Amino acid sequence: MNKTLLLIGLLTAACSTGCGDPQLHQVTGKVTLGGVPHERLLVYMRPIDEKVDKFRMGVGETDAAGVLTLRSSAGDGLAAGHYRVSFSCMVPKGVGNQEALDPNEKHDDNPKLITEEIVPDPYSSDAESPVEFEIGRSDVNEFVFDIPAK
């Protein structure tokens, strides 16, 4: 009887610390737009066959070289599965080339600044983007993609 109660207590304690939570798998890579890296290009991954939850909705932001690391609300990485990938990159209106921006000025902090999306349809649509990615159970999953320019 005491062994049974001890076993039940141990199982309850183990499950309360994450029983059933999927393992997160690191997703890194590089994303360019028309062959050009853009700093702050956003990459979103939504599950195709699963419900969105804190393990299965990812977002990442590229650095100036286009390097990317995705994370979910649960931490670094996403649960294994099949994902639809969409993108967003907002720049000051009329400036399609990032090199023309002043790197010392934070354009997104200016409330009067008018911006435009430079990622073309359908790649900017979370429902219609043709890009899909399979996150495997390996420790590192690499996503490399060049978005066709407008």
mmCIF file of C-alpha atoms in Angstrom:
data_model
loop_
_atom_site.group_PDB
_atom_site.id
_atom_site.type_symbol
_atom_site.label_atom_id
_atom_site.label_comp_id
_atom_site.label_asym_id
_atom_site.label_seq_id
_atom_site.Cartn_x
_atom_site.Cartn_y
_atom_site.Cartn_z
ATOM 1 C CA MET A 1 0.000 0.000 0.000
ATOM 2 C CA ASN A 2 2.745 2.470 0.962
ATOM 3 C CA LYS A 3 4.686 1.594 -2.215
ATOM 4 C CA THR A 4 1.578 2.239 -4.313
ATOM 5 C CA LEU A 5 1.035 5.655 -2.715
ATOM 6 C CA LEU A 6 4.709 6.496 -3.201
ATOM 7 C CA LEU A 7 4.529 5.494 -6.876
ATOM 8 C CA ILE A 8 1.377 7.579 -7.415
ATOM 9 C CA GLY A 9 3.030 10.550 -5.708
ATOM 10 C CA LEU A 10 6.159 10.256 -7.866
ATOM 11 C CA LEU A 11 4.122 9.986 -11.085
ATOM 12 C CA THR A 12 2.027 13.006 -10.111
ATOM 13 C CA ALA A 13 5.158 15.037 -9.363
ATOM 14 C CA ALA A 14 6.776 13.996 -12.656
ATOM 15 C CA CYS A 15 3.705 14.934 -14.697
ATOM 16 C CA SER A 16 3.324 18.297 -13.002
ATOM 17 C CA THR A 17 6.799 19.259 -14.265
ATOM 18 C CA GLY A 18 5.939 18.868 -17.942
ATOM 19 C CA CYS A 19 4.447 15.454 -18.579
ATOM 20 C CA GLY A 20 3.274 15.409 -22.176
ATOM 21 C CA ASP A 21 4.990 18.613 -23.309
ATOM 22 C CA PRO A 22 6.678 18.144 -26.689
ATOM 23 C CA GLN A 23 10.424 18.594 -26.955
ATOM 24 C CA LEU A 24 11.580 21.829 -28.598
ATOM 25 C CA HIS A 25 13.972 21.517 -31.553
ATOM 26 C CA GLN A 26 16.304 24.345 -32.517
ATOM 27 C CA VAL A 27 15.585 26.069 -35.841
ATOM 28 C CA THR A 28 18.293 28.250 -37.370
ATOM 29 C CA GLY A 29 19.067 29.382 -40.879
ATOM 30 C CA LYS A 30 19.349 32.228 -43.312
ATOM 31 C CA VAL A 31 16.666 34.174 -45.174
ATOM 32 C CA THR A 32 17.211 36.651 -47.998
ATOM 33 C CA LEU A 33 14.863 38.698 -50.173
ATOM 34 C CA GLY A 34 15.846 38.719 -53.833
ATOM 35 C CA GLY A 35 19.273 37.448 -52.806
ATOM 36 C CA VAL A 36 19.810 40.340 -50.371
ATOM 37 C CA PRO A 37 19.795 39.933 -46.565
ATOM 38 C CA HIS A 38 17.581 42.383 -44.681
ATOM 39 C CA GLU A 39 17.939 43.134 -40.993
ATOM 40 C CA ARG A 40 14.691 42.658 -39.047
ATOM 41 C CA LEU A 41 13.002 40.477 -41.657
ATOM 42 C CA LEU A 42 10.420 38.519 -39.660
ATOM 43 C CA VAL A 43 9.872 34.800 -40.204
ATOM 44 C CA TYR A 44 6.737 33.094 -38.879
ATOM 45 C CA MET A 45 6.116 29.341 -38.676
ATOM 46 C CA ARG A 46 2.587 28.033 -38.075
ATOM 47 C CA PRO A 47 1.726 24.331 -37.864
ATOM 48 C CA ILE A 48 -0.137 22.863 -40.830
ATOM 49 C CA ASP A 49 -1.466 19.667 -39.254
ATOM 50 C CA GLU A 50 -1.524 20.650 -35.582
ATOM 51 C CA LYS A 51 -3.258 23.212 -33.404
ATOM 52 C CA VAL A 52 -1.344 26.415 -32.652
ATOM 53 C CA ASP A 53 -0.010 26.416 -29.099
ATOM 54 C CA LYS A 54 3.024 27.690 -27.219
ATOM 55 C CA PHE A 55 5.175 24.876 -28.677
ATOM 56 C CA ARG A 56 3.949 25.146 -32.282
ATOM 57 C CA MET A 57 3.992 28.803 -33.298
ATOM 58 C CA GLY A 58 7.396 30.246 -34.020
ATOM 59 C CA VAL A 59 8.831 33.617 -34.873
ATOM 60 C CA GLY A 60 12.317 34.805 -35.644
ATOM 61 C CA GLU A 61 14.044 37.941 -36.855
ATOM 62 C CA THR A 62 17.040 38.087 -39.157
ATOM 63 C CA ASP A 63 20.186 40.027 -38.408
ATOM 64 C CA ALA A 64 22.011 42.194 -40.987
ATOM 65 C CA ALA A 65 23.502 39.061 -42.601
ATOM 66 C CA GLY A 66 20.101 37.342 -42.850
ATOM 67 C CA VAL A 67 20.912 34.861 -40.072
ATOM 68 C CA LEU A 68 17.876 33.599 -38.210
ATOM 69 C CA THR A 69 16.985 31.733 -35.006
ATOM 70 C CA LEU A 70 13.355 30.874 -34.295
ATOM 71 C CA ARG A 71 11.684 30.604 -30.929
ATOM 72 C CA SER A 72 8.254 29.758 -29.616
ATOM 73 C CA SER A 73 6.445 31.013 -26.528
ATOM 74 C CA ALA A 74 7.760 27.905 -24.774
ATOM 75 C CA GLY A 75 11.415 28.769 -25.461
ATOM 76 C CA ASP A 76 14.116 28.436 -28.101
ATOM 77 C CA GLY A 77 12.897 26.198 -30.920
ATOM 78 C CA LEU A 78 9.636 24.526 -31.922
ATOM 79 C CA ALA A 79 7.981 21.131 -31.588
ATOM 80 C CA ALA A 80 8.585 18.646 -34.409
ATOM 81 C CA GLY A 81 6.037 18.897 -37.204
ATOM 82 C CA HIS A 82 5.049 20.331 -40.567
ATOM 83 C CA TYR A 83 4.907 24.154 -40.745
ATOM 84 C CA ARG A 84 3.797 26.880 -43.164
ATOM 85 C CA VAL A 85 6.308 29.724 -43.308
ATOM 86 C CA SER A 86 5.447 33.381 -43.951
ATOM 87 C CA PHE A 87 7.580 36.512 -43.931
ATOM 88 C CA SER A 88 7.340 40.251 -43.250
ATOM 89 C CA CYS A 89 9.809 43.075 -43.733
ATOM 90 C CA MET A 90 8.698 46.670 -43.214
ATOM 91 C CA VAL A 91 10.862 49.498 -44.522
ATOM 92 C CA PRO A 92 10.335 53.260 -44.850
ATOM 93 C CA LYS A 93 8.054 53.941 -47.823
ATOM 94 C CA GLY A 94 10.007 54.461 -51.004
ATOM 95 C CA VAL A 95 13.117 52.726 -49.667
ATOM 96 C CA GLY A 96 13.180 49.225 -51.114
ATOM 97 C CA ASN A 97 16.909 48.760 -50.638
ATOM 98 C CA GLN A 98 18.117 48.458 -47.062
ATOM 99 C CA GLU A 99 21.575 49.823 -47.893
ATOM 100 C CA ALA A 100 19.989 53.255 -48.507
ATOM 101 C CA LEU A 101 18.932 53.514 -44.850
ATOM 102 C CA ASP A 102 20.992 55.413 -42.291
ATOM 103 C CA PRO A 103 22.250 52.628 -39.972
ATOM 104 C CA ASN A 104 22.532 55.059 -37.027
ATOM 105 C CA GLU A 105 18.858 56.054 -37.134
ATOM 106 C CA LYS A 106 16.095 53.845 -35.744
ATOM 107 C CA HIS A 107 13.464 54.313 -38.432
ATOM 108 C CA ASP A 108 10.872 52.180 -36.660
ATOM 109 C CA ASP A 109 10.938 54.514 -33.637
ATOM 110 C CA ASN A 110 9.639 57.479 -35.650
ATOM 111 C CA PRO A 111 5.827 57.657 -35.228
ATOM 112 C CA LYS A 112 5.488 59.852 -38.348
ATOM 113 C CA LEU A 113 7.314 57.383 -40.562
ATOM 114 C CA ILE A 114 5.224 55.666 -43.219
ATOM 115 C CA THR A 115 6.359 52.117 -43.889
ATOM 116 C CA GLU A 116 5.631 49.547 -46.554
ATOM 117 C CA GLU A 117 5.841 45.768 -46.746
ATOM 118 C CA ILE A 118 8.541 44.647 -49.188
ATOM 119 C CA VAL A 119 7.814 40.914 -49.035
ATOM 120 C CA PRO A 120 5.581 40.075 -52.018
ATOM 121 C CA ASP A 121 2.339 38.112 -51.900
ATOM 122 C CA PRO A 122 1.819 35.242 -51.305
ATOM 123 C CA TYR A 123 4.983 34.958 -49.143
ATOM 124 C CA SER A 124 3.667 37.547 -46.668
ATOM 125 C CA SER A 125 0.415 35.615 -46.110
ATOM 126 C CA ASP A 126 0.315 33.150 -43.214
ATOM 127 C CA ALA A 127 -2.545 31.306 -44.945
ATOM 128 C CA GLU A 128 -1.343 31.309 -48.563
ATOM 129 C CA SER A 129 2.445 31.224 -48.425
ATOM 130 C CA PRO A 130 3.703 28.323 -50.567
ATOM 131 C CA VAL A 131 6.696 27.790 -48.267
ATOM 132 C CA GLU A 132 6.578 24.767 -45.966
ATOM 133 C CA PHE A 133 9.202 23.391 -43.585
ATOM 134 C CA GLU A 134 9.477 20.118 -41.715
ATOM 135 C CA ILE A 135 10.980 20.360 -38.237
ATOM 136 C CA GLY A 136 12.512 17.006 -37.429
ATOM 137 C CA ARG A 137 13.463 15.489 -34.138
ATOM 138 C CA SER A 138 17.146 16.331 -34.593
ATOM 139 C CA ASP A 139 18.806 18.885 -32.352
ATOM 140 C CA VAL A 140 19.279 21.420 -35.154
ATOM 141 C CA ASN A 141 16.983 22.113 -38.121
ATOM 142 C CA GLU A 142 18.301 24.519 -40.745
ATOM 143 C CA PHE A 143 15.910 26.700 -42.753
ATOM 144 C CA VAL A 144 17.484 28.460 -45.746
ATOM 145 C CA PHE A 145 15.274 30.397 -48.158
ATOM 146 C CA ASP A 146 15.497 33.230 -50.682
ATOM 147 C CA ILE A 147 12.169 35.044 -51.055
ATOM 148 C CA PRO A 148 11.620 36.134 -54.673
ATOM 149 C CA ALA A 149 11.685 39.949 -54.899
ATOM 150 C CA LYS A 150 8.656 41.953 -56.105
#
